[in-house]
Amino acid sequence: MAWKMKAAVVREFGAPLTIEDVPVPTPGPGQVLVKVKACGVCHSDVHAADGDWPVKPKLPFIPGHEGMGIVAEIGAGVGRVHEGDPVCVPWLHSACGCCEYCVTGWETLCPCQTNTGYSVDGGYAEYVLADARYVGLLPPKPDFVTLAPITCAGVTTLKGIKETEARPGEWLVVSGVGGLGHVAVQYARARALRVIAIDVADDKLELARSLGAEFTVNATAENVVAKVVEQTGGGAHGVLVTAVSTPAFTQAVAMTRPRGTVALCGLPAGSFPTPIFDVVLKRITIRGSVVGNRQDLAEAIAIAASGQVKPTVHTAPLEDVNDVFARLKAGRIDGRVVLTL
Ligand code: NAD
Ligand code: ZN
Ligand code: ZN
């Protein structure tokens, strides 16, 4: 085992990450050390590094919660995984296992949870520690690069789609066709939903159409709400918001059909105005949705492994992480960038 490993480290909010040699961590009881092969770059990593959210990570930290690799070492008492197993290390790093949320499958709401690449170091490194109970199990000999985005974008959007309660044959709007949105389109198709995709970039809408979206709207060029209401004959049954833009949230509510549900996944800093009259009279449900539990992750992996969902990925070396962040902020990445190690 090497003593040092290469990692991308956030030392100051809003400042470029630094590539450093840091000590390789040692797995404690219940933990595993994963040799990272690939780690997707989620927009949440940008929010983390910029300190965008009310609860901030403690500096310095290593971001990354779409890390995939091979178990290199196991700590005491680990039985679920073994050395050599391929696993992924998701945002939900660990939870208490016994609170009202944990015992009802809502471990993502556990007040004692830790989060990979946020409250504990993540996958922008050659090795990452994980809690053996919370890693995602991968199929044998996985394509780490292509599957990496399933670790967050996959599980988050599969769960978010479930949370809209849209049923086969009904309309689902995916607002924001970035890393999350482009896999959301595919999970929605896998669930026999009719998909409308919204973004501010035409190339992303083209990607959405190639992945099965039936209808697309450019939010900068057109009246998105009117277009969606017209196309769906009265509004979408479900709307999944992954856009990093607050106006998209208000529009999402306005394009929802009476009795429909809006699931909010995007996390731009700020708030959005909500028209009380419309929400009440149309009996609209507005719901936050945060990643997914371990079963959601297993399902997201299984659907991707079956070939029904295939992330569009571009690889970059770890050293390019600041450039990748800049391109994400500018909305210039189609699909997901995956750092290779
Ligand atoms: P991304 O940058 O890859 O994609 C965002 C997309 O939104 C881009 O394609 C961009 O063009 C589009 N967009 C911008 N303005 C828009 C508008 N007005 N209308 C429609 N689309 C618009 O980011 P990502 O990695 O897909 O993450 C998206 C958001 O989801 C981030 O805020 C991230 O933090 C959040 N997130 C939440 C969870 C969760 O559990 N809730 C999990 C992962 C990521
Ligand atoms: Zn994420
Ligand atoms: Zn708990």
mmCIF file of C-alpha atoms and ligand atoms in Angstrom:
data_model
loop_
_atom_site.group_PDB
_atom_site.id
_atom_site.type_symbol
_atom_site.label_atom_id
_atom_site.label_comp_id
_atom_site.label_asym_id
_atom_site.label_seq_id
_atom_site.Cartn_x
_atom_site.Cartn_y
_atom_site.Cartn_z
ATOM 1 C CA MET A 1 0.000 0.000 0.000
ATOM 2 C CA ALA A 2 1.337 3.422 -1.019
ATOM 3 C CA TRP A 3 1.753 5.890 1.830
ATOM 4 C CA LYS A 4 0.650 8.851 -0.185
ATOM 5 C CA MET A 5 -2.022 9.314 -2.804
ATOM 6 C CA LYS A 6 -2.890 12.019 -5.297
ATOM 7 C CA ALA A 7 -6.060 13.964 -4.460
ATOM 8 C CA ALA A 8 -7.865 17.163 -5.469
ATOM 9 C CA VAL A 9 -8.375 19.218 -2.316
ATOM 10 C CA VAL A 10 -10.630 22.181 -1.495
ATOM 11 C CA ARG A 11 -8.719 24.435 0.898
ATOM 12 C CA GLU A 12 -10.822 27.596 0.508
ATOM 13 C CA PHE A 13 -14.402 28.103 -0.740
ATOM 14 C CA GLY A 14 -14.508 29.522 -4.245
ATOM 15 C CA ALA A 15 -10.785 28.993 -4.828
ATOM 16 C CA PRO A 16 -9.303 26.481 -7.294
ATOM 17 C CA LEU A 17 -8.785 22.957 -5.980
ATOM 18 C CA THR A 18 -5.171 21.949 -5.433
ATOM 19 C CA ILE A 19 -3.679 18.650 -6.534
ATOM 20 C CA GLU A 20 -1.772 17.286 -3.571
ATOM 21 C CA ASP A 21 -0.087 14.206 -2.187
ATOM 22 C CA VAL A 22 -2.010 13.280 0.955
ATOM 23 C CA PRO A 23 -1.814 10.251 3.259
ATOM 24 C CA VAL A 24 -3.725 7.130 2.166
ATOM 25 C CA PRO A 25 -6.391 6.599 4.834
ATOM 26 C CA THR A 26 -6.615 3.348 6.803
ATOM 27 C CA PRO A 27 -9.994 1.588 7.050
ATOM 28 C CA GLY A 28 -11.310 1.398 10.601
ATOM 29 C CA PRO A 29 -13.881 -1.131 11.874
ATOM 30 C CA GLY A 30 -16.743 -1.507 9.382
ATOM 31 C CA GLN A 31 -14.892 0.457 6.710
ATOM 32 C CA VAL A 32 -13.300 -0.408 3.395
ATOM 33 C CA LEU A 33 -10.605 1.337 1.411
ATOM 34 C CA VAL A 34 -11.559 1.637 -2.252
ATOM 35 C CA LYS A 35 -8.986 2.104 -5.022
ATOM 36 C CA VAL A 36 -10.766 4.655 -7.212
ATOM 37 C CA LYS A 37 -10.873 3.940 -10.954
ATOM 38 C CA ALA A 38 -13.274 6.717 -11.960
ATOM 39 C CA CYS A 39 -15.259 9.486 -10.304
ATOM 40 C CA GLY A 40 -17.994 11.526 -11.951
ATOM 41 C CA VAL A 41 -18.122 15.283 -11.430
ATOM 42 C CA CYS A 42 -21.541 16.269 -10.075
ATOM 43 C CA HIS A 43 -22.658 19.906 -9.951
ATOM 44 C CA SER A 44 -23.064 19.370 -6.183
ATOM 45 C CA ASP A 45 -19.259 19.162 -5.994
ATOM 46 C CA VAL A 46 -19.139 22.692 -7.413
ATOM 47 C CA HIS A 47 -21.695 23.862 -4.829
ATOM 48 C CA ALA A 48 -19.589 22.156 -2.121
ATOM 49 C CA ALA A 49 -16.330 23.751 -3.259
ATOM 50 C CA ASP A 50 -17.992 27.164 -3.533
ATOM 51 C CA GLY A 51 -19.665 26.866 -0.108
ATOM 52 C CA ASP A 52 -23.057 27.514 -1.731
ATOM 53 C CA TRP A 53 -25.268 25.788 0.821
ATOM 54 C CA PRO A 54 -26.260 26.769 4.382
ATOM 55 C CA VAL A 55 -24.475 23.769 5.940
ATOM 56 C CA LYS A 56 -20.898 23.931 4.690
ATOM 57 C CA PRO A 57 -18.216 21.247 4.622
ATOM 58 C CA LYS A 58 -15.297 21.589 7.003
ATOM 59 C CA LEU A 59 -12.136 22.708 5.187
ATOM 60 C CA PRO A 60 -9.992 21.202 3.809
ATOM 61 C CA PHE A 61 -11.837 18.352 2.109
ATOM 62 C CA ILE A 62 -11.699 16.093 -0.953
ATOM 63 C CA PRO A 63 -14.927 16.257 -3.030
ATOM 64 C CA GLY A 64 -16.446 13.505 -5.164
ATOM 65 C CA HIS A 65 -19.459 11.245 -4.588
ATOM 66 C CA GLU A 66 -19.535 9.303 -7.847
ATOM 67 C CA GLY A 67 -16.396 7.310 -7.101
ATOM 68 C CA MET A 68 -16.137 3.747 -8.356
ATOM 69 C CA GLY A 69 -13.388 1.254 -7.931
ATOM 70 C CA ILE A 70 -12.132 -1.912 -6.310
ATOM 71 C CA VAL A 71 -12.072 -2.749 -2.610
ATOM 72 C CA ALA A 72 -8.363 -2.675 -1.775
ATOM 73 C CA GLU A 73 -8.483 -3.276 1.975
ATOM 74 C CA ILE A 74 -11.147 -4.114 4.532
ATOM 75 C CA GLY A 75 -11.393 -3.045 8.151
ATOM 76 C CA ALA A 76 -12.353 -5.199 11.113
ATOM 77 C CA GLY A 77 -15.799 -6.794 11.088
ATOM 78 C CA VAL A 78 -16.596 -6.221 7.406
ATOM 79 C CA GLY A 79 -18.541 -9.103 5.848
ATOM 80 C CA ARG A 80 -20.634 -7.505 3.132
ATOM 81 C CA VAL A 81 -17.791 -6.907 0.672
ATOM 82 C CA HIS A 82 -14.388 -8.446 0.099
ATOM 83 C CA GLU A 83 -11.046 -7.376 -1.319
ATOM 84 C CA GLY A 84 -11.283 -7.142 -5.096
ATOM 85 C CA ASP A 85 -15.046 -6.420 -5.196
ATOM 86 C CA PRO A 86 -16.118 -3.564 -7.510
ATOM 87 C CA VAL A 87 -18.138 -0.952 -5.595
ATOM 88 C CA CYS A 88 -19.246 2.656 -5.734
ATOM 89 C CA VAL A 89 -19.141 5.186 -2.906
ATOM 90 C CA PRO A 90 -22.261 7.373 -2.985
ATOM 91 C CA TRP A 91 -23.209 10.673 -1.339
ATOM 92 C CA LEU A 92 -24.882 8.799 1.541
ATOM 93 C CA HIS A 93 -21.664 7.712 3.175
ATOM 94 C CA SER A 94 -23.205 6.401 6.396
ATOM 95 C CA ALA A 95 -26.253 6.758 8.603
ATOM 96 C CA CYS A 96 -27.158 5.674 12.133
ATOM 97 C CA GLY A 97 -29.268 2.694 11.057
ATOM 98 C CA CYS A 98 -31.755 3.000 13.897
ATOM 99 C CA CYS A 99 -33.571 6.365 13.775
ATOM 100 C CA GLU A 100 -37.164 6.727 12.504
ATOM 101 C CA TYR A 101 -35.823 7.541 9.015
ATOM 102 C CA CYS A 102 -33.262 4.759 8.830
ATOM 103 C CA VAL A 103 -35.714 2.047 9.894
ATOM 104 C CA THR A 104 -38.297 3.128 7.316
ATOM 105 C CA GLY A 105 -36.018 3.248 4.260
ATOM 106 C CA TRP A 106 -35.484 7.005 4.526
ATOM 107 C CA GLU A 107 -31.852 6.837 5.591
ATOM 108 C CA THR A 108 -31.227 9.795 3.278
ATOM 109 C CA LEU A 109 -32.959 11.918 5.947
ATOM 110 C CA CYS A 110 -31.008 10.499 8.902
ATOM 111 C CA PRO A 111 -29.876 13.415 11.081
ATOM 112 C CA CYS A 112 -26.637 11.560 11.840
ATOM 113 C CA GLN A 113 -25.709 10.814 8.216
ATOM 114 C CA THR A 114 -22.295 11.580 6.810
ATOM 115 C CA ASN A 115 -21.837 12.561 3.154
ATOM 116 C CA THR A 116 -19.054 11.495 0.836
ATOM 117 C CA GLY A 117 -17.061 14.390 -0.591
ATOM 118 C CA TYR A 118 -18.713 16.787 1.856
ATOM 119 C CA SER A 119 -18.542 15.892 5.546
ATOM 120 C CA VAL A 120 -16.037 13.094 4.819
ATOM 121 C CA ASP A 121 -13.439 12.896 2.046
ATOM 122 C CA GLY A 122 -14.611 11.744 -1.358
ATOM 123 C CA GLY A 123 -13.548 10.189 -4.623
ATOM 124 C CA TYR A 124 -11.360 12.867 -6.252
ATOM 125 C CA ALA A 125 -8.424 10.789 -5.065
ATOM 126 C CA GLU A 126 -6.619 7.552 -5.736
ATOM 127 C CA TYR A 127 -8.250 5.994 -2.670
ATOM 128 C CA VAL A 128 -11.424 6.707 -0.728
ATOM 129 C CA LEU A 129 -12.727 5.315 2.555
ATOM 130 C CA ALA A 130 -16.266 3.963 2.638
ATOM 131 C CA ASP A 131 -18.666 2.404 5.119
ATOM 132 C CA ALA A 132 -19.107 -1.197 3.940
ATOM 133 C CA ARG A 133 -22.863 -1.064 4.677
ATOM 134 C CA TYR A 134 -23.466 1.883 2.334
ATOM 135 C CA VAL A 135 -21.345 1.158 -0.740
ATOM 136 C CA GLY A 136 -23.181 0.249 -3.943
ATOM 137 C CA LEU A 137 -22.397 -3.229 -5.249
ATOM 138 C CA LEU A 138 -21.461 -3.359 -8.927
ATOM 139 C CA PRO A 139 -21.755 -6.197 -11.433
ATOM 140 C CA PRO A 140 -18.557 -8.173 -12.150
ATOM 141 C CA LYS A 141 -16.009 -6.421 -14.411
ATOM 142 C CA PRO A 142 -18.003 -3.190 -14.684
ATOM 143 C CA ASP A 143 -17.285 -0.357 -17.092
ATOM 144 C CA PHE A 144 -16.314 2.042 -14.287
ATOM 145 C CA VAL A 145 -16.224 5.162 -16.459
ATOM 146 C CA THR A 146 -19.672 4.716 -17.990
ATOM 147 C CA LEU A 147 -21.308 3.588 -14.758
ATOM 148 C CA ALA A 148 -19.751 6.235 -12.479
ATOM 149 C CA PRO A 149 -22.590 8.788 -12.951
ATOM 150 C CA ILE A 150 -25.125 6.218 -11.743
ATOM 151 C CA THR A 151 -23.637 6.617 -8.235
ATOM 152 C CA CYS A 152 -25.312 10.026 -7.880
ATOM 153 C CA ALA A 153 -27.028 11.197 -11.081
ATOM 154 C CA GLY A 154 -28.579 7.757 -11.560
ATOM 155 C CA VAL A 155 -29.910 7.084 -8.093
ATOM 156 C CA THR A 156 -31.021 10.706 -7.620
ATOM 157 C CA THR A 157 -33.093 10.860 -10.774
ATOM 158 C CA LEU A 158 -34.533 7.355 -10.491
ATOM 159 C CA LYS A 159 -35.696 8.283 -6.979
ATOM 160 C CA GLY A 160 -36.886 11.725 -8.117
ATOM 161 C CA ILE A 161 -38.955 10.144 -10.899
ATOM 162 C CA LYS A 162 -40.503 7.719 -8.391
ATOM 163 C CA GLU A 163 -41.291 10.717 -6.199
ATOM 164 C CA THR A 164 -43.310 12.354 -8.998
ATOM 165 C CA GLU A 165 -45.609 9.296 -8.908
ATOM 166 C CA ALA A 166 -46.007 9.588 -12.695
ATOM 167 C CA ARG A 167 -47.315 6.329 -14.127
ATOM 168 C CA PRO A 168 -46.552 4.523 -17.410
ATOM 169 C CA GLY A 169 -47.908 6.481 -20.370
ATOM 170 C CA GLU A 170 -48.052 9.750 -18.439
ATOM 171 C CA TRP A 171 -46.013 12.879 -19.131
ATOM 172 C CA LEU A 172 -42.843 13.621 -17.220
ATOM 173 C CA VAL A 173 -40.945 16.864 -17.695
ATOM 174 C CA VAL A 174 -37.211 16.766 -17.064
ATOM 175 C CA SER A 175 -36.142 20.364 -16.484
ATOM 176 C CA GLY A 176 -32.363 20.644 -16.892
ATOM 177 C CA VAL A 177 -30.632 18.117 -19.121
ATOM 178 C CA GLY A 178 -27.156 18.096 -17.591
ATOM 179 C CA GLY A 179 -25.468 15.227 -15.775
ATOM 180 C CA LEU A 180 -28.627 14.391 -13.844
ATOM 181 C CA GLY A 181 -31.167 15.268 -16.502
ATOM 182 C CA HIS A 182 -29.723 13.216 -19.335
ATOM 183 C CA VAL A 183 -29.883 10.039 -17.268
ATOM 184 C CA ALA A 184 -33.318 11.072 -15.949
ATOM 185 C CA VAL A 185 -34.626 11.009 -19.526
ATOM 186 C CA GLN A 186 -33.428 7.417 -19.836
ATOM 187 C CA TYR A 187 -34.783 6.216 -16.464
ATOM 188 C CA ALA A 188 -38.107 7.804 -17.360
ATOM 189 C CA ARG A 189 -38.195 5.954 -20.693
ATOM 190 C CA ALA A 190 -37.305 2.728 -18.847
ATOM 191 C CA ARG A 191 -40.457 3.350 -16.779
ATOM 192 C CA ALA A 192 -42.558 3.910 -19.917
ATOM 193 C CA LEU A 193 -43.105 7.608 -19.270
ATOM 194 C CA ARG A 194 -43.492 10.151 -22.069
ATOM 195 C CA VAL A 195 -40.669 12.627 -21.663
ATOM 196 C CA ILE A 196 -40.469 16.356 -22.282
ATOM 197 C CA ALA A 197 -37.011 17.855 -21.789
ATOM 198 C CA ILE A 198 -36.277 21.507 -21.020
ATOM 199 C CA ASP A 199 -32.904 23.203 -21.054
ATOM 200 C CA VAL A 200 -31.335 26.497 -22.102
ATOM 201 C CA ALA A 201 -28.925 24.902 -24.592
ATOM 202 C CA ASP A 202 -29.985 23.396 -27.913
ATOM 203 C CA ASP A 203 -27.226 20.758 -27.931
ATOM 204 C CA LYS A 204 -28.533 19.396 -24.618
ATOM 205 C CA LEU A 205 -32.038 19.231 -26.045
ATOM 206 C CA GLU A 206 -30.670 17.341 -29.020
ATOM 207 C CA LEU A 207 -29.005 14.883 -26.622
ATOM 208 C CA ALA A 208 -32.345 14.520 -24.783
ATOM 209 C CA ARG A 209 -34.143 13.702 -28.052
ATOM 210 C CA SER A 210 -31.493 11.136 -28.953
ATOM 211 C CA LEU A 211 -32.107 9.493 -25.551
ATOM 212 C CA GLY A 212 -35.861 9.267 -25.987
ATOM 213 C CA ALA A 213 -37.419 12.637 -25.140
ATOM 214 C CA GLU A 214 -40.507 13.075 -27.299
ATOM 215 C CA PHE A 215 -40.658 16.864 -27.104
ATOM 216 C CA THR A 216 -38.122 19.510 -26.083
ATOM 217 C CA VAL A 217 -38.331 23.189 -25.199
ATOM 218 C CA ASN A 218 -35.555 25.776 -24.976
ATOM 219 C CA ALA A 219 -36.319 27.872 -21.868
ATOM 220 C CA THR A 220 -34.520 30.939 -23.212
ATOM 221 C CA ALA A 221 -36.225 30.989 -26.592
ATOM 222 C CA GLU A 222 -39.788 29.923 -25.856
ATOM 223 C CA ASN A 223 -42.592 30.226 -23.310
ATOM 224 C CA VAL A 224 -41.880 26.896 -21.639
ATOM 225 C CA VAL A 225 -45.011 26.753 -19.522
ATOM 226 C CA ALA A 226 -47.361 27.368 -22.448
ATOM 227 C CA LYS A 227 -45.488 24.861 -24.632
ATOM 228 C CA VAL A 228 -45.668 22.109 -22.015
ATOM 229 C CA VAL A 229 -49.320 22.752 -21.173
ATOM 230 C CA GLU A 230 -50.194 22.633 -24.863
ATOM 231 C CA GLN A 231 -48.180 19.474 -25.601
ATOM 232 C CA THR A 232 -49.597 17.584 -22.605
ATOM 233 C CA GLY A 233 -53.164 18.787 -22.887
ATOM 234 C CA GLY A 234 -53.247 20.539 -19.515
ATOM 235 C CA GLY A 235 -49.863 20.086 -17.851
ATOM 236 C CA ALA A 236 -47.397 17.332 -17.027
ATOM 237 C CA HIS A 237 -48.266 14.618 -14.517
ATOM 238 C CA GLY A 238 -44.779 14.829 -13.071
ATOM 239 C CA VAL A 239 -42.001 17.415 -13.257
ATOM 240 C CA LEU A 240 -38.453 16.642 -12.199
ATOM 241 C CA VAL A 241 -36.317 19.740 -11.715
ATOM 242 C CA THR A 242 -32.561 19.269 -12.011
ATOM 243 C CA ALA A 243 -31.869 22.746 -13.409
ATOM 244 C CA VAL A 244 -29.349 24.912 -11.602
ATOM 245 C CA SER A 245 -31.602 27.947 -11.964
ATOM 246 C CA THR A 246 -34.315 29.303 -9.660
ATOM 247 C CA PRO A 247 -36.740 30.473 -12.414
ATOM 248 C CA ALA A 248 -36.941 26.829 -13.546
ATOM 249 C CA PHE A 249 -38.522 25.976 -10.175
ATOM 250 C CA THR A 250 -41.348 28.480 -10.523
ATOM 251 C CA GLN A 251 -41.939 27.375 -14.117
ATOM 252 C CA ALA A 252 -42.051 23.729 -12.986
ATOM 253 C CA VAL A 253 -44.976 24.397 -10.662
ATOM 254 C CA ALA A 254 -46.817 26.328 -13.368
ATOM 255 C CA MET A 255 -46.520 23.497 -15.921
ATOM 256 C CA THR A 256 -47.828 20.804 -13.573
ATOM 257 C CA ARG A 257 -51.218 19.260 -14.240
ATOM 258 C CA PRO A 258 -53.869 19.384 -11.513
ATOM 259 C CA ARG A 259 -53.068 16.623 -8.963
ATOM 260 C CA GLY A 260 -49.547 16.368 -10.401
ATOM 261 C CA THR A 261 -46.270 16.352 -8.496
ATOM 262 C CA VAL A 262 -43.112 18.398 -8.839
ATOM 263 C CA ALA A 263 -39.965 16.722 -7.496
ATOM 264 C CA LEU A 264 -37.148 19.167 -6.833
ATOM 265 C CA CYS A 265 -33.580 17.862 -7.110
ATOM 266 C CA GLY A 266 -31.643 20.905 -8.355
ATOM 267 C CA LEU A 267 -29.921 22.828 -5.598
ATOM 268 C CA PRO A 268 -29.078 26.360 -6.726
ATOM 269 C CA ALA A 269 -28.612 28.678 -3.753
ATOM 270 C CA GLY A 270 -31.731 30.741 -3.050
ATOM 271 C CA SER A 271 -35.511 30.383 -3.042
ATOM 272 C CA PHE A 272 -38.366 30.701 -5.519
ATOM 273 C CA PRO A 273 -41.821 32.292 -5.429
ATOM 274 C CA THR A 274 -44.681 29.800 -5.259
ATOM 275 C CA PRO A 275 -48.220 30.889 -6.268
ATOM 276 C CA ILE A 276 -50.381 29.718 -3.376
ATOM 277 C CA PHE A 277 -53.671 29.934 -5.305
ATOM 278 C CA ASP A 278 -52.470 27.655 -8.131
ATOM 279 C CA VAL A 279 -50.911 25.102 -5.814
ATOM 280 C CA VAL A 280 -54.057 24.923 -3.675
ATOM 281 C CA LEU A 281 -56.669 24.964 -6.434
ATOM 282 C CA LYS A 282 -54.754 22.522 -8.619
ATOM 283 C CA ARG A 283 -53.854 20.308 -5.647
ATOM 284 C CA ILE A 284 -50.233 20.247 -6.671
ATOM 285 C CA THR A 285 -47.607 18.451 -4.632
ATOM 286 C CA ILE A 286 -44.162 20.079 -4.409
ATOM 287 C CA ARG A 287 -41.579 17.734 -3.025
ATOM 288 C CA GLY A 288 -37.886 17.869 -2.307
ATOM 289 C CA SER A 289 -35.956 14.773 -3.273
ATOM 290 C CA VAL A 290 -32.457 13.957 -2.097
ATOM 291 C CA VAL A 291 -30.405 11.149 -3.660
ATOM 292 C CA GLY A 292 -31.972 7.761 -2.847
ATOM 293 C CA ASN A 293 -31.632 4.943 -0.348
ATOM 294 C CA ARG A 294 -29.522 1.828 -0.829
ATOM 295 C CA GLN A 295 -32.335 -0.029 -2.554
ATOM 296 C CA ASP A 296 -32.830 2.871 -4.991
ATOM 297 C CA LEU A 297 -29.093 2.754 -5.711
ATOM 298 C CA ALA A 298 -29.180 -1.005 -6.309
ATOM 299 C CA GLU A 299 -32.107 -0.535 -8.716
ATOM 300 C CA ALA A 300 -30.387 2.345 -10.520
ATOM 301 C CA ILE A 301 -27.279 0.178 -10.990
ATOM 302 C CA ALA A 302 -29.339 -2.814 -12.151
ATOM 303 C CA ILE A 303 -31.197 -0.766 -14.771
ATOM 304 C CA ALA A 304 -27.929 0.697 -16.070
ATOM 305 C CA ALA A 305 -26.221 -2.696 -16.050
ATOM 306 C CA SER A 306 -29.123 -4.052 -18.138
ATOM 307 C CA GLY A 307 -28.248 -1.472 -20.804
ATOM 308 C CA GLN A 308 -31.453 0.579 -20.514
ATOM 309 C CA VAL A 309 -29.563 3.603 -19.182
ATOM 310 C CA LYS A 310 -26.173 4.593 -20.552
ATOM 311 C CA PRO A 311 -24.656 7.866 -19.352
ATOM 312 C CA THR A 312 -22.962 10.072 -21.939
ATOM 313 C CA VAL A 313 -19.483 10.505 -20.498
ATOM 314 C CA HIS A 314 -16.300 12.416 -21.280
ATOM 315 C CA THR A 315 -13.156 11.524 -19.394
ATOM 316 C CA ALA A 316 -10.634 13.937 -17.907
ATOM 317 C CA PRO A 317 -7.581 13.463 -15.694
ATOM 318 C CA LEU A 318 -7.867 14.511 -12.035
ATOM 319 C CA GLU A 319 -5.522 17.440 -12.748
ATOM 320 C CA ASP A 320 -8.188 18.997 -15.006
ATOM 321 C CA VAL A 321 -10.782 19.276 -12.247
ATOM 322 C CA ASN A 322 -10.786 23.100 -12.123
ATOM 323 C CA ASP A 323 -11.362 23.306 -15.853
ATOM 324 C CA VAL A 324 -14.228 20.791 -15.535
ATOM 325 C CA PHE A 325 -15.784 22.911 -12.764
ATOM 326 C CA ALA A 326 -15.558 26.022 -14.953
ATOM 327 C CA ARG A 327 -17.226 24.225 -17.853
ATOM 328 C CA LEU A 328 -20.005 22.918 -15.567
ATOM 329 C CA LYS A 329 -20.709 26.420 -14.244
ATOM 330 C CA ALA A 330 -20.859 27.722 -17.799
ATOM 331 C CA GLY A 331 -23.270 24.913 -18.779
ATOM 332 C CA ARG A 332 -20.835 23.654 -21.416
ATOM 333 C CA ILE A 333 -20.814 19.930 -20.601
ATOM 334 C CA ASP A 334 -23.171 17.546 -22.319
ATOM 335 C CA GLY A 335 -23.719 14.501 -20.127
ATOM 336 C CA ARG A 336 -21.129 13.944 -17.421
ATOM 337 C CA VAL A 337 -17.384 14.382 -17.087
ATOM 338 C CA VAL A 338 -15.757 11.456 -15.319
ATOM 339 C CA LEU A 339 -12.334 11.867 -13.768
ATOM 340 C CA THR A 340 -10.099 8.882 -14.354
ATOM 341 C CA LEU A 341 -7.450 7.823 -11.874
HETATM 342 P P1 NAD B 1 -25.342 20.135 -14.622
HETATM 343 O O1 NAD B 1 -24.628 21.416 -14.568
HETATM 344 O O2 NAD B 1 -24.694 18.973 -15.307
HETATM 345 O O3 NAD B 1 -26.800 20.323 -15.265
HETATM 346 C C1 NAD B 1 -27.614 21.414 -15.008
HETATM 347 C C2 NAD B 1 -28.407 21.697 -16.273
HETATM 348 O O4 NAD B 1 -29.371 22.717 -16.013
HETATM 349 C C3 NAD B 1 -27.543 22.185 -17.429
HETATM 350 O O5 NAD B 1 -27.755 21.379 -18.576
HETATM 351 C C4 NAD B 1 -28.047 23.605 -17.663
HETATM 352 O O6 NAD B 1 -27.962 23.995 -19.033
HETATM 353 C C5 NAD B 1 -29.482 23.474 -17.204
HETATM 354 N N1 NAD B 1 -30.185 24.736 -16.948
HETATM 355 C C6 NAD B 1 -29.670 25.905 -16.502
HETATM 356 N N2 NAD B 1 -30.646 26.829 -16.424
HETATM 357 C C7 NAD B 1 -31.793 26.232 -16.792
HETATM 358 C C8 NAD B 1 -33.148 26.655 -16.922
HETATM 359 N N3 NAD B 1 -33.512 27.900 -16.622
HETATM 360 N N4 NAD B 1 -34.064 25.754 -17.344
HETATM 361 C C9 NAD B 1 -33.705 24.489 -17.655
HETATM 362 N N5 NAD B 1 -32.438 24.037 -17.553
HETATM 363 C C10 NAD B 1 -31.497 24.897 -17.134
HETATM 364 O O7 NAD B 1 -25.634 19.746 -13.083
HETATM 365 P P2 NAD B 1 -26.028 18.311 -12.448
HETATM 366 O O8 NAD B 1 -24.786 17.621 -11.999
HETATM 367 O O9 NAD B 1 -26.997 17.648 -13.329
HETATM 368 O O10 NAD B 1 -26.757 18.801 -11.106
HETATM 369 C C11 NAD B 1 -27.949 19.569 -11.198
HETATM 370 C C12 NAD B 1 -28.374 20.096 -9.843
HETATM 371 O O11 NAD B 1 -28.831 19.000 -9.039
HETATM 372 C C13 NAD B 1 -27.268 20.770 -9.031
HETATM 373 O O12 NAD B 1 -27.803 21.899 -8.368
HETATM 374 C C14 NAD B 1 -26.862 19.698 -8.046
HETATM 375 O O13 NAD B 1 -26.313 20.214 -6.866
HETATM 376 C C15 NAD B 1 -28.201 19.052 -7.778
HETATM 377 N N6 NAD B 1 -28.146 17.694 -7.253
HETATM 378 C C16 NAD B 1 -29.078 17.357 -6.341
HETATM 379 C C17 NAD B 1 -29.134 16.082 -5.856
HETATM 380 C C18 NAD B 1 -30.194 15.687 -4.891
HETATM 381 O O14 NAD B 1 -30.062 14.659 -4.247
HETATM 382 N N7 NAD B 1 -31.250 16.456 -4.774
HETATM 383 C C19 NAD B 1 -28.199 15.127 -6.288
HETATM 384 C C20 NAD B 1 -27.259 15.506 -7.233
HETATM 385 C C21 NAD B 1 -27.239 16.802 -7.728
HETATM 386 ZN ZN ZN B 2 -24.293 14.441 -6.918
HETATM 387 ZN ZN ZN B 3 -30.609 7.298 11.127
#
